[in-house]
Short mmCIF file of C-alpha atoms in Angstrom, two decimals:
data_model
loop_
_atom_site.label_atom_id
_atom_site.label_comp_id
_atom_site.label_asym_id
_atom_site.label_seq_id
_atom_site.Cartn_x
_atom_site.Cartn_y
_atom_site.Cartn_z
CA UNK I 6 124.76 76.63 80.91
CA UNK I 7 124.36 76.34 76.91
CA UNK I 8 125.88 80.08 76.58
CA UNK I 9 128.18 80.27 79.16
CA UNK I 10 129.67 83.81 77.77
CA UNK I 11 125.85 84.58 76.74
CA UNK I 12 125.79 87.52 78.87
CA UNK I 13 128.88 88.73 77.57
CA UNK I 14 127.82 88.46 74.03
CA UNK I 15 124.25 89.77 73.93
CA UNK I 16 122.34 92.86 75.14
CA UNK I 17 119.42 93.22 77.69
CA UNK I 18 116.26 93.26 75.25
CA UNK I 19 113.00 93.23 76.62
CA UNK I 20 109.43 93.04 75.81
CA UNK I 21 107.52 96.09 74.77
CA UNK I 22 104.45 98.16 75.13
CA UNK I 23 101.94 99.43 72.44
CA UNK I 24 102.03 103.29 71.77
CA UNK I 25 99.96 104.79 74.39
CA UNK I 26 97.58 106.60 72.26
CA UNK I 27 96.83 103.07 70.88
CA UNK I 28 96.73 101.35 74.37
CA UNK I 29 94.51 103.46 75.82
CA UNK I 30 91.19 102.92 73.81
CA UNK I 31 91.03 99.68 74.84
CA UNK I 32 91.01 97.18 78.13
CA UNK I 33 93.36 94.67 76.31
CA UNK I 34 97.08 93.69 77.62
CA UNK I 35 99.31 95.77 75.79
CA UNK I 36 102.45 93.88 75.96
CA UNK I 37 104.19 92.90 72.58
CA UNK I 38 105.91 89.31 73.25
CA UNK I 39 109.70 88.98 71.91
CA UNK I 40 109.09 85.50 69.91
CA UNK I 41 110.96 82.86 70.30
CA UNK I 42 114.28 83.60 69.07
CA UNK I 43 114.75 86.80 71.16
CA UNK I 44 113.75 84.80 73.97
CA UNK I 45 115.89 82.17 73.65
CA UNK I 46 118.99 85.04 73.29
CA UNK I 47 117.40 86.31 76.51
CA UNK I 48 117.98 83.36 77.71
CA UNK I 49 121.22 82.48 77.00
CA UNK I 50 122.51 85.56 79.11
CA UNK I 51 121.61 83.62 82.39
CA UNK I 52 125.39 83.22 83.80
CA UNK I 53 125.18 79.86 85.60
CA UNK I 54 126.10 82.19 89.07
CA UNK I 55 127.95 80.38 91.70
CA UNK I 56 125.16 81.26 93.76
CA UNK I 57 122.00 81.86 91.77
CA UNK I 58 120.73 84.97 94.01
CA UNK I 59 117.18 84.69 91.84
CA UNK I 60 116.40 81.67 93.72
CA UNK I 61 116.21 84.22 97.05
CA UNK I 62 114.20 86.71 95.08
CA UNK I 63 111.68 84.79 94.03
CA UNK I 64 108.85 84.12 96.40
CA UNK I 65 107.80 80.50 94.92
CA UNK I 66 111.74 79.27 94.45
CA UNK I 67 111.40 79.07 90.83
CA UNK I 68 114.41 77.19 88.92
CA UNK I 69 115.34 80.08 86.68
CA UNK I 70 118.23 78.90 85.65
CA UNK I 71 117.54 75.46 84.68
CA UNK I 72 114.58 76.66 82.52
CA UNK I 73 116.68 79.29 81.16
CA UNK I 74 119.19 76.66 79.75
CA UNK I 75 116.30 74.70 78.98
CA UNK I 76 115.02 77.27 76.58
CA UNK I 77 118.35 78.34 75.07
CA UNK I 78 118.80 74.91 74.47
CA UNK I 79 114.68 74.37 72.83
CA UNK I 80 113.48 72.19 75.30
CA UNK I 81 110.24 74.60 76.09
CA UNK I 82 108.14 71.98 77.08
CA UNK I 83 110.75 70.45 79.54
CA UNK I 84 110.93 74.49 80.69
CA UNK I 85 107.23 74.22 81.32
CA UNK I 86 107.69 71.13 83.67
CA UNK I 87 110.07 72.60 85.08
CA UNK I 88 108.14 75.82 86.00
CA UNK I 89 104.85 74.23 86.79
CA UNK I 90 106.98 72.59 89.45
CA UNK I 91 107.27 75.64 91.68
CA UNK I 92 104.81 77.89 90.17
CA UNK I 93 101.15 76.66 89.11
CA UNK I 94 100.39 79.88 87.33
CA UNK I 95 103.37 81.58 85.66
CA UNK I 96 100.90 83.31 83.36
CA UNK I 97 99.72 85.13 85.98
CA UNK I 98 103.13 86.00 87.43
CA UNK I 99 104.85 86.49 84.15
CA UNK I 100 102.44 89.19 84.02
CA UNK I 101 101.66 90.93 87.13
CA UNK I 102 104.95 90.32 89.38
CA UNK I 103 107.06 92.62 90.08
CA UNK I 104 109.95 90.15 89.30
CA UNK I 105 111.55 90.21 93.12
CA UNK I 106 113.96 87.91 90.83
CA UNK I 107 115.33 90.26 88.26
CA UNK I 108 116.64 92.92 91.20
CA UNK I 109 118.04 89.32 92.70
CA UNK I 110 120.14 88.78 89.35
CA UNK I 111 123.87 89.13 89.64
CA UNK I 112 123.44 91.09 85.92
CA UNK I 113 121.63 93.82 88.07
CA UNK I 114 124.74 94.96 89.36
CA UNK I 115 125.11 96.50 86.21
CA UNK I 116 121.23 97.52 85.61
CA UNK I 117 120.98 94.66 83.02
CA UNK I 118 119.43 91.86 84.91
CA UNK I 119 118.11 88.15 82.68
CA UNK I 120 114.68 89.42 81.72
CA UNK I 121 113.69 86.41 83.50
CA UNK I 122 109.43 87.60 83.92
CA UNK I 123 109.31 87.24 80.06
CA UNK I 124 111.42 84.72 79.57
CA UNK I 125 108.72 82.78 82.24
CA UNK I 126 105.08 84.49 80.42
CA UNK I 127 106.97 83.31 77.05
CA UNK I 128 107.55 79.55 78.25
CA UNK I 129 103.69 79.35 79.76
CA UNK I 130 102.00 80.85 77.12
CA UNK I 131 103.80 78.85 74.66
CA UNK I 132 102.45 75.67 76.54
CA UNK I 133 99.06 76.55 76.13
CA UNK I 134 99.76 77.86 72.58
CA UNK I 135 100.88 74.04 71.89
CA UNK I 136 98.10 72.52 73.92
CA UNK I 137 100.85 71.05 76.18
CA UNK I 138 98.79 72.07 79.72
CA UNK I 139 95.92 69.84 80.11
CA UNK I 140 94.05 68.80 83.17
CA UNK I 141 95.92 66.13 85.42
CA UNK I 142 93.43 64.73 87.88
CA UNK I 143 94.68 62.38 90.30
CA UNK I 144 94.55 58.70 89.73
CA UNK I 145 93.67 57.56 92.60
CA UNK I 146 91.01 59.43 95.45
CA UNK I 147 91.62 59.70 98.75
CA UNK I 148 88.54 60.12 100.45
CA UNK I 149 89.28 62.91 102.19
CA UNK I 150 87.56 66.39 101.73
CA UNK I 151 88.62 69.67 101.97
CA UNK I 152 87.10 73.30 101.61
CA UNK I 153 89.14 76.28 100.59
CA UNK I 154 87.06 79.36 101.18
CA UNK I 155 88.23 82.33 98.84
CA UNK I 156 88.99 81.87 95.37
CA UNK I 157 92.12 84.30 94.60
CA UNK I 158 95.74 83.08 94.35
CA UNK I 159 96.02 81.21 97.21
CA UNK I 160 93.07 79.37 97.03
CA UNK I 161 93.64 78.57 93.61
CA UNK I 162 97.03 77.62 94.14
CA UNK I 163 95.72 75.53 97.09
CA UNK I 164 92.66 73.60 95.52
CA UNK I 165 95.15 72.62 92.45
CA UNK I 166 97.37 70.74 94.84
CA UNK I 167 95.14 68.77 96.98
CA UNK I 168 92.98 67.99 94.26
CA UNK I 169 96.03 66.53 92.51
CA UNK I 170 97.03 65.11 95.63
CA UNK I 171 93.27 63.10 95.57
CA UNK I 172 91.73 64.87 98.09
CA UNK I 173 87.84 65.90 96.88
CA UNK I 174 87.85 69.65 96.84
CA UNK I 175 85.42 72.52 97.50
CA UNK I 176 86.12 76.15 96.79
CA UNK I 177 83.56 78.63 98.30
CA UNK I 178 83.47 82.42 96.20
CA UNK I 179 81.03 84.85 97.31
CA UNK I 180 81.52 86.54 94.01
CA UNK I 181 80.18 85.77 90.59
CA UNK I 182 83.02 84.06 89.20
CA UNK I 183 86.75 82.46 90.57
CA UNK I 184 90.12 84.75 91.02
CA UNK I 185 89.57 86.31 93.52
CA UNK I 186 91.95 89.65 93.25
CA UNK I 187 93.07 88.50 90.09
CA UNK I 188 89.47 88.33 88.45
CA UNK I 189 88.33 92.07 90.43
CA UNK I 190 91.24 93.92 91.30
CA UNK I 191 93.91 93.81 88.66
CA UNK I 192 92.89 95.48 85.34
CA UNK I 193 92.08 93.79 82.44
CA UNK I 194 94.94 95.52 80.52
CA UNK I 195 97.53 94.13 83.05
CA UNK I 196 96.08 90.34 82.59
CA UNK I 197 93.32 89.85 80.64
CA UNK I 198 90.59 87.08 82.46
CA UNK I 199 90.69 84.55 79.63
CA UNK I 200 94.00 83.12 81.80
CA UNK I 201 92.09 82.87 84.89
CA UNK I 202 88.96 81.28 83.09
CA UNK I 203 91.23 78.83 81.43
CA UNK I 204 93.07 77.37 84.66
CA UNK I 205 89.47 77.30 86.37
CA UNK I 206 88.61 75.31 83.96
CA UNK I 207 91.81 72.95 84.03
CA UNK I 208 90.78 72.91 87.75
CA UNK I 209 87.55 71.56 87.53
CA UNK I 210 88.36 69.26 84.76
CA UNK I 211 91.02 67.78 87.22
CA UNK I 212 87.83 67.51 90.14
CA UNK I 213 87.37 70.74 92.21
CA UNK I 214 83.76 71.58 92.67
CA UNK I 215 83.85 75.74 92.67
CA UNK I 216 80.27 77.60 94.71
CA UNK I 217 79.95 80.78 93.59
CA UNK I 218 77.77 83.74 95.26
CA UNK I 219 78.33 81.81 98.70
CA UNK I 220 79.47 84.31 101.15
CA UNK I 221 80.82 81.72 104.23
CA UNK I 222 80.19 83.59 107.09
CA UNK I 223 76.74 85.44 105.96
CA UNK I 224 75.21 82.87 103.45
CA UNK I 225 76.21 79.64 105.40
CA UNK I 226 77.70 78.94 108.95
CA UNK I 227 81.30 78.12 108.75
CA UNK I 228 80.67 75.81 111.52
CA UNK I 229 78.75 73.59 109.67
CA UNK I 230 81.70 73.55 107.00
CA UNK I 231 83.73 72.10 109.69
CA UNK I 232 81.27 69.37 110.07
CA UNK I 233 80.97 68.48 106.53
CA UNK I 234 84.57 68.66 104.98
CA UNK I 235 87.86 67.18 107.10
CA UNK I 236 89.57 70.40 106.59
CA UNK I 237 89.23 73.61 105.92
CA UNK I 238 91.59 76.22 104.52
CA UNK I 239 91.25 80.18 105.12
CA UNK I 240 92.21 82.19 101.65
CA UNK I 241 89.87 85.42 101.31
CA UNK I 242 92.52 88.12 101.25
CA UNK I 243 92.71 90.92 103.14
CA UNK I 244 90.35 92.98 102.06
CA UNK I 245 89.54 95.59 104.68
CA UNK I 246 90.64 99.22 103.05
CA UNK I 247 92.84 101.33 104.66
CA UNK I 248 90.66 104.81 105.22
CA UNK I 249 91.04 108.60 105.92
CA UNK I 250 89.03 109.77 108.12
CA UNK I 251 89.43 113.39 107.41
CA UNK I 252 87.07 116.23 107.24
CA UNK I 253 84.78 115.61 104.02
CA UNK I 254 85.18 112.21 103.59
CA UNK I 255 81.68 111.69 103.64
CA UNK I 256 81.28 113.66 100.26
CA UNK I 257 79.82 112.20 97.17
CA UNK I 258 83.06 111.24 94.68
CA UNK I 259 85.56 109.96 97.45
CA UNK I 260 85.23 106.92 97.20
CA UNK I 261 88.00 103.82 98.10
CA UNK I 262 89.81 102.09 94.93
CA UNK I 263 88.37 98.06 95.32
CA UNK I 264 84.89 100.09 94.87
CA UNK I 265 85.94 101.31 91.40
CA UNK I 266 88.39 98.50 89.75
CA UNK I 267 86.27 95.72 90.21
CA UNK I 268 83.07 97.51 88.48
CA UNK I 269 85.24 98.56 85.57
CA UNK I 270 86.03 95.04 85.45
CA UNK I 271 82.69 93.49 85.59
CA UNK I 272 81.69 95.85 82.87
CA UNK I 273 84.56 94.67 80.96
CA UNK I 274 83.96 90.63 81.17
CA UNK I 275 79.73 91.36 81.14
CA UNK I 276 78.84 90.63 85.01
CA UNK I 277 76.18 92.07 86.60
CA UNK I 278 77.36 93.58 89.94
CA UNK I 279 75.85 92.12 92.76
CA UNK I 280 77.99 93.86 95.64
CA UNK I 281 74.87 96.18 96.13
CA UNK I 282 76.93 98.99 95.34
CA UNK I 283 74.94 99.68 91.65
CA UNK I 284 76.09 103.51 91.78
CA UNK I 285 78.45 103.39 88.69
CA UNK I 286 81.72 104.77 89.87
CA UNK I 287 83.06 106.82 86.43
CA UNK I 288 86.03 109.05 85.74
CA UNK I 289 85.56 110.00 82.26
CA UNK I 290 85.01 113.99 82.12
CA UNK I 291 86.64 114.69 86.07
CA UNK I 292 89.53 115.68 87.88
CA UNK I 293 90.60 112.74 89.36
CA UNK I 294 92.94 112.71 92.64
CA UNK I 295 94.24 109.02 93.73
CA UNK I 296 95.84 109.30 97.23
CA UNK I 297 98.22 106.29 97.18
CA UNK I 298 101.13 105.15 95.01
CA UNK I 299 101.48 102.01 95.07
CA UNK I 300 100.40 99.24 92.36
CA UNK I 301 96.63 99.60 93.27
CA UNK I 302 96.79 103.32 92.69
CA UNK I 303 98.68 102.96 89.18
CA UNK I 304 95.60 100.54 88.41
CA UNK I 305 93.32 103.91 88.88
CA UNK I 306 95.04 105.69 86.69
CA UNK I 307 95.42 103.41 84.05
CA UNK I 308 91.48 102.62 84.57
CA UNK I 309 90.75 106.37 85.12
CA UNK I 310 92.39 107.49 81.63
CA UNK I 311 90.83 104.82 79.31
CA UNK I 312 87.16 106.15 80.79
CA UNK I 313 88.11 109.25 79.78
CA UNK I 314 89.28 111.39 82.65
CA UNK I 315 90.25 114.78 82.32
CA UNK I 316 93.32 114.58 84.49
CA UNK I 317 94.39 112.55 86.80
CA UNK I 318 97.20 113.15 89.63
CA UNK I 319 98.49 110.78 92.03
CA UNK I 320 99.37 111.66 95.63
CA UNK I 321 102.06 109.80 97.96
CA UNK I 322 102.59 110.87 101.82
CA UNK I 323 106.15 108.99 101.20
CA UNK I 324 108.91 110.91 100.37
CA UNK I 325 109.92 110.65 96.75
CA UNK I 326 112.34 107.63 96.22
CA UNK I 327 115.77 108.27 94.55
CA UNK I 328 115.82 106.96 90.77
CA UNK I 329 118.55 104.67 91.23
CA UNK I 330 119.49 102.80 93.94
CA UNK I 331 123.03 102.07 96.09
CA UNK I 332 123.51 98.20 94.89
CA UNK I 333 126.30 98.29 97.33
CA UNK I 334 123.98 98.55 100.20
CA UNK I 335 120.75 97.03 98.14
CA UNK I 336 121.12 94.40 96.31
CA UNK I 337 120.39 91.39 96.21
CA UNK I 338 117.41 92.53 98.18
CA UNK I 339 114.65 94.36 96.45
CA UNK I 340 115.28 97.97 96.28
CA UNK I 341 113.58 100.89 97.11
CA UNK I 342 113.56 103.35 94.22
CA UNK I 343 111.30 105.41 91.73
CA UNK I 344 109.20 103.40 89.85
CA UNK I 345 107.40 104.22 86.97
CA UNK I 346 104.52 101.97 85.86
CA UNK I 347 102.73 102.16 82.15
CA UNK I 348 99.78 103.61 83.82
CA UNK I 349 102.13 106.61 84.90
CA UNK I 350 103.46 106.94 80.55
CA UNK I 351 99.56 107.17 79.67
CA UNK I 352 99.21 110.59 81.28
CA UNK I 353 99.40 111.13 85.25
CA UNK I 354 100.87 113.61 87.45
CA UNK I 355 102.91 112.24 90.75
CA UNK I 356 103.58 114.45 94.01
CA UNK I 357 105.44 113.20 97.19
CA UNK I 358 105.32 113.56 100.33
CA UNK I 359 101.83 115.31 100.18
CA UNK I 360 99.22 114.67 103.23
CA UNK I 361 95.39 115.29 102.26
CA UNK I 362 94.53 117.58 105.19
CA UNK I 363 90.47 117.73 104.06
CA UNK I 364 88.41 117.30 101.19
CA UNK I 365 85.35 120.28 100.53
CA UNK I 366 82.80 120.40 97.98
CA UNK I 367 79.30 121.89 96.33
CA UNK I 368 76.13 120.20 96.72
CA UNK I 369 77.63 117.39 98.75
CA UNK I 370 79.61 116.42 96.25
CA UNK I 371 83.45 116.75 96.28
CA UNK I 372 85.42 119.14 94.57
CA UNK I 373 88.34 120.11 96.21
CA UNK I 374 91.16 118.52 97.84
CA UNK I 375 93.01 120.20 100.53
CA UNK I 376 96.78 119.19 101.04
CA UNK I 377 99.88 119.94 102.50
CA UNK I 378 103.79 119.16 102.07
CA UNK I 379 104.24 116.48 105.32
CA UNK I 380 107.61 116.19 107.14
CA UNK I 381 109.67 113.27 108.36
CA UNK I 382 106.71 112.22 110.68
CA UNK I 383 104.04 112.94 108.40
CA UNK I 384 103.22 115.94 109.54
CA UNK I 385 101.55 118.75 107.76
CA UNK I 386 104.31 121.49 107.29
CA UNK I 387 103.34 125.23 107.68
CA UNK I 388 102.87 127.83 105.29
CA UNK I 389 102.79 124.51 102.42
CA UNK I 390 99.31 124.17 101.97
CA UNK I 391 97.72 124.09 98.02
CA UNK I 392 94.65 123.02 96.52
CA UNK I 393 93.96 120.25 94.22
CA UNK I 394 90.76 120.14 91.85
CA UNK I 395 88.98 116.89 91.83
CA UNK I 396 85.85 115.96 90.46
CA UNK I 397 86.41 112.34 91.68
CA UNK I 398 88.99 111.00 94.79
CA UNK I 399 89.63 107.40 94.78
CA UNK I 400 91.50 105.86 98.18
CA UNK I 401 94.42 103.41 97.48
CA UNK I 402 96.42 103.76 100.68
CA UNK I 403 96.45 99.83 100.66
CA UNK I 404 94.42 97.44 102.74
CA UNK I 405 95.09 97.05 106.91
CA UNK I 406 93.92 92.99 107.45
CA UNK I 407 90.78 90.86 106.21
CA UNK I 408 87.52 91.19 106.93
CA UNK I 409 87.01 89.42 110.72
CA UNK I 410 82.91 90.28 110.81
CA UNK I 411 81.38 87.27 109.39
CA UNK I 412 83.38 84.40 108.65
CA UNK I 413 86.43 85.45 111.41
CA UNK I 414 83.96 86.10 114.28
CA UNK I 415 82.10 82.82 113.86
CA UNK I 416 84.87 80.57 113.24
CA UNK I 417 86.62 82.57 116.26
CA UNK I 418 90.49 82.23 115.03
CA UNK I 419 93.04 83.62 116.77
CA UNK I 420 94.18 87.25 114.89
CA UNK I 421 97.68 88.30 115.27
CA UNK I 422 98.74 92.02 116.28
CA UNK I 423 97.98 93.24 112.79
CA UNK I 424 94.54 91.35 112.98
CA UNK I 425 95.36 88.75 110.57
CA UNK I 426 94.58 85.07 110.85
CA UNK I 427 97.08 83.90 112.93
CA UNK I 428 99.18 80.96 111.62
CA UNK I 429 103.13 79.93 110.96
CA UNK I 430 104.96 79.16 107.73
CA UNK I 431 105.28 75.67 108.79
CA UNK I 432 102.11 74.08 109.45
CA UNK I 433 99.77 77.06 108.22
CA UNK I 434 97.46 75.89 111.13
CA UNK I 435 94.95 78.07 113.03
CA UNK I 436 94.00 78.57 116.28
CA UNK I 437 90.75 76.39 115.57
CA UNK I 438 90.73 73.17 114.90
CA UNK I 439 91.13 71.43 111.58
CA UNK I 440 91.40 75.11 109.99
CA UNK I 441 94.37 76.30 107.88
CA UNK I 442 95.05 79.86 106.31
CA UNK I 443 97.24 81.09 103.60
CA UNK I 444 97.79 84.34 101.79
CA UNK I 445 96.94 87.86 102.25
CA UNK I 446 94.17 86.82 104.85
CA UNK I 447 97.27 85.30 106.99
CA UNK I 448 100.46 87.42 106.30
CA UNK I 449 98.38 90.67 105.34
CA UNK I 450 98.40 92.47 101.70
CA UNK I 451 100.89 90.96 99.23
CA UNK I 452 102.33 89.60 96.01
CA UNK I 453 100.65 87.21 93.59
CA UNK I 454 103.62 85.50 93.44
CA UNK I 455 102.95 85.64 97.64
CA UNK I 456 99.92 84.58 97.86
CA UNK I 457 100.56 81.37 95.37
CA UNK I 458 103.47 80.03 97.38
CA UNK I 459 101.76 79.98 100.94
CA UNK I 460 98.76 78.40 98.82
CA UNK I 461 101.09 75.46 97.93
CA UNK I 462 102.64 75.97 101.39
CA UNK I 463 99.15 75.38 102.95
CA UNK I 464 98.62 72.38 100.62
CA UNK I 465 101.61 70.76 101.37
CA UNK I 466 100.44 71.52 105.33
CA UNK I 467 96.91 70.31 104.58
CA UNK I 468 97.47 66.69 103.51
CA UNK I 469 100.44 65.85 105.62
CA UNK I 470 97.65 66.58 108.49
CA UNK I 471 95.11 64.44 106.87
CA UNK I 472 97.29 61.15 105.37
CA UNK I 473 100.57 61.61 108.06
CA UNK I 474 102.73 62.64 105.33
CA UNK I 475 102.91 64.15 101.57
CA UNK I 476 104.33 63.72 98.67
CA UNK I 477 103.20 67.79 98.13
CA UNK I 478 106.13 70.16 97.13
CA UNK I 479 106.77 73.04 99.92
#
C-alpha cells in the first residue's frame, strides 16, 4: 500500500447528509461527496491486511484494496477498471449497499472501518464526470441469442455481460421503463434515476434491444421465447408481498409498501402508471403506521414525510437490537445491531417487538391500529395491548418468493421449498430446458449488490452453455 501507516495517521471521515429540514422538500439524493482529496486520505487508511476480510464481505468480490491504493496513489481511472471488473454498477452500490464490506474491515474492530462505499460512489462517479465510461460493444457477434426477462439488477447485470460477450440480447420489462427495483422501489432521494437511465443507455449503445410494457407470461407465451432465442434467463425478482391477514385488513388505507413507492416514483420521473392501480396512494395530512423495519419500511418513511405526513411510526415484531455489537463473536460477519437510517433522523417513531393484533376503522376506512407487546415466539402478551392512530398503514414485512402465476406456471420450473426458481450457484440452470435464473427470483429477496453478482454469475453460466466455455468473469 502507498500509506502503509495511513490508518494510523488519519481519522475515519465520511460523507455527509444535507440538514433535514433542507432534505426533506425535495426527492433529490442528499449526500454531500468528500472531493477528491478527502477521498484519497480515506483511502490511504486501507492497511494492506494479511487477509483482506472485505473481499468476504462483499457480495461481488470487489478488489478494495487495490483500488484503494490506486486512488491514494491518483490512478482513478485505473480504480475504475479495476472496479468495473467485479462490479458493473458501483453507482448503484456506492449508493444503496449496505457495505457488507465495511463491517468485514479489520478497522471495524475498532468502529472505524475504510469508508470503502464512498471511496467506490467517488471513483464511479468521477468516471462518468470525466467521460471515461463509454459503451464497449463487442467486436465480434456470436450469433447466438439470448432473452433476459426482468429488467432490475440482475438482469441488467446479466444483459451487459453477454452482450459484451457477443451474444445478441433481448431484455423483456413489463413496466414502462428498465431497473427494475432500482427504477420503482428505491426512492429517488436514495439514487436518483438519471444513473439507471445512463447505463441503459450505455447498454443499448453496446447492442441490447430492451421491450418494455411486455409482461412474459400474460402479454406473450414464454414458450414461444424458448423457440425464438437459444437461451433464456429468469430475473423478475421476487415480488410477491408478504401479508397480514388480520381482522380489518380489508379497510381502505392499509395498503402494502411496493403499492406506494413505485407511484411516488413515477410521479417523480413523469410516468403515467399503468399497473391499474390509479387510486393515488398519499400520506401528506395522516397518521401513518409502517409495520416492518427493514430498508423497505425506512423508504416509507422517508417517502411518507416529504408528502407531508403528520406522523409517522414504524413497527417491528423483532425484538429491539442492541446498539453495538460483540465483535468478538461478530465480526467479520455482518452484525446484527440497531440501525438507524436517514429516513429515521427526518422524523419517525420506532417500537419493537410490537404484533398488529387488528386494524378498525369509520366508514370503511382505517383508523386505528390495534397492537400488542409479542414474546419470544411472537406471541401477543397479556394485559400489553395499546392503540395506534393511523390515517394510512403501509405493509413492509418484506416479500415471501416471486410471482409463479403467469410466467412460472407456463414455463413450469421447478420451485424450491421457499417457492423460488430452483437453480445452483454453479450453473444457474433450471429445471426446464435452456432456462437460467438469477437474483431475487432464484435465492429470494436480497441485496443490490446480490442480485448483480448472480447476474454476472448467470452470464458467466449462460455462454459457457452456449460456446463450451467463457472467457466471462464469475
Amino acid at each position: 500500500m502507498g500509506k502503509v501507516t495511513g490508518f494510523l495517521e488519519i481519522d475515519r471521515r465520511d460523507r455527509k447528509y444535507l440538514p433535514a429540514s433542507d432534505r426533506i422538500r425535495n426527492y433529490k439524493e442528499f449526500i454531500i461527496p468528500l472531493g477528491r482529496e478527502a477521498t484519497r486520505d480515506q483511502a490511504a487508511r486501507c492497511m494492506n491486511c494479511g487477509i483482506p476480510y472485505c473481499h468476504n464481505g462483499c457480495p461481488v468480490n470487489n478488489q478494495i484494496p487495490d483500488w484503494n491504493d490506486l486512488v491514494y496513489n491518483d490512478k482513478w481511472q485505473e480504480a475504475l477498471t479495476n472496479l468495473h471488473s467485479t462490479n458493473n454498477f458501483p453507482e448503484f452500490t456506492g449508493r444503496v449497499c449496505p457495505a457488507p464490506c465495511e463491517a468485514s474491515c479489520t478497522l471495524n474492530l475498532e468502529d472505524t472501518p475504510v469508508t470503502i462505499k464512498s471511496i467506490e460512489c467517488a471513483i464511479v462517479d468521477k468516471g462518468w464526470q470525466e467521460g471515461w465510461i463509454k459503451p464497449e460493444p463487442a467486436s465480434a457477434k456470436t450469433g447466438k441469442t439470448i432473452a433476459i426477462i426482468g429488467s432490475g439488477p440482475a438482469g441488467l447485470a446479466a444483459a451487459q455481460q453477454l452482450a459484451r460477450a457477443g451474444h445478441e440480447v433481448h431484455v423483456y420489462e413489463k413496466h414502462g421503463r428498465a431497473g427494475g427495483l432500482l427504477r420503482y422501489g428505491i426512492p429517488d432521494f436514495k439514487m436518483e434515476k438519471s444513473h439507471v437511465d445512463r447505463r441503459v443507455k450505455q447498454m443499448e449503445a453496446e447492442g441490447v434491444v430492451f421491450h418494455y410494457g411486455v409482461n412474459v407470461g400474460v402479454d406473450i407465451d414464454p414458450q414461444e421465447l424458448l423457440a425464438q432465442y437459444d437461451a433464456v434467463g429468469l430475473t423478475g425478482g421476487a415480488e410477491k408481498p408478504r401479508d397480514l391477514p388480520i381482522e380489518g385488513r380489508d379497510l381502505d388505507g392499509v395498503q402494502f409498501a411496493m403499492d406506494f413507492l413505485p407511484q411516488q416514483n413515477r410521479r417523480n420521473g413523469g410516468e403515467p402508471d399503468t399497473t391499474g392501480n390509479a387510486r393515488p396512494i398519499l400520506a401528506g395530512g395522516k397518521h401513518v403506521v409502517v409495520i416492518g423495519g427493514g430498508d423497505t419500511g425506512s423508504d416509507c418513511i422517508g417517502t411518507s414525510v416529504r408528502q407531508g405526513a403528520l406522523s409517522v411510526t414504524q413497527l417491528e415484531i423483532m425484538p429491539q437490537p442492541p446498539e453495538k455489537e460483540n465483535k468478538q463473536l461478530t465480526w467479520p460477519n455482518w452484525p446484527l445491531k440497531l440501525r438507524t437510517s436517514s429516513s429515521h433522523e427526518e422524523g419517525a417513531e420506532r417500537d419493537f417487538a410490537v404484533g398488529t393484533v387488528k386494524f378498525t376503522g369509520e366508514n370503511g376506512k382505517v383508523k386505528t391500529l390495534h397492537c400488542a407487546r409479542v414474546d419470544a415466539q411472537f406471541k401477543p402478551i397479556e394485559g400489553s395491548e395499546f392503540q395506534l392512530k393511523a390515517d394510512l398503514v403501509l405493509l413492509a414485512m418484506g416479500f415471501v418468493s416471486p410471482v409463479h402465476d403467469g410466467l412460472l406456471a407456463k414455463l413450469g420450473v421447478k420451485l424450491d421449498g421457499r417457492g423460488n426458481v430452483e437453480a445452483n450457484m454453479l450453473a444457474y440452470k433450471t429445471s426446464v430446458e435452456k432456462v437460467f435464473a438469477a437474483g431475487d427470483m432464484r435465492r429470494g429477496q436480497s441485496l443490490v449488490v446480490w442480485a448483480i453478482r448472480e447476474g454476472r454469475q448467470m452470464a458467466h453460466a449462460i455462454d459457457k452453455h452456449l460456446m463450451g466455455e467463457t472467457i466471462l468473469p464469475r
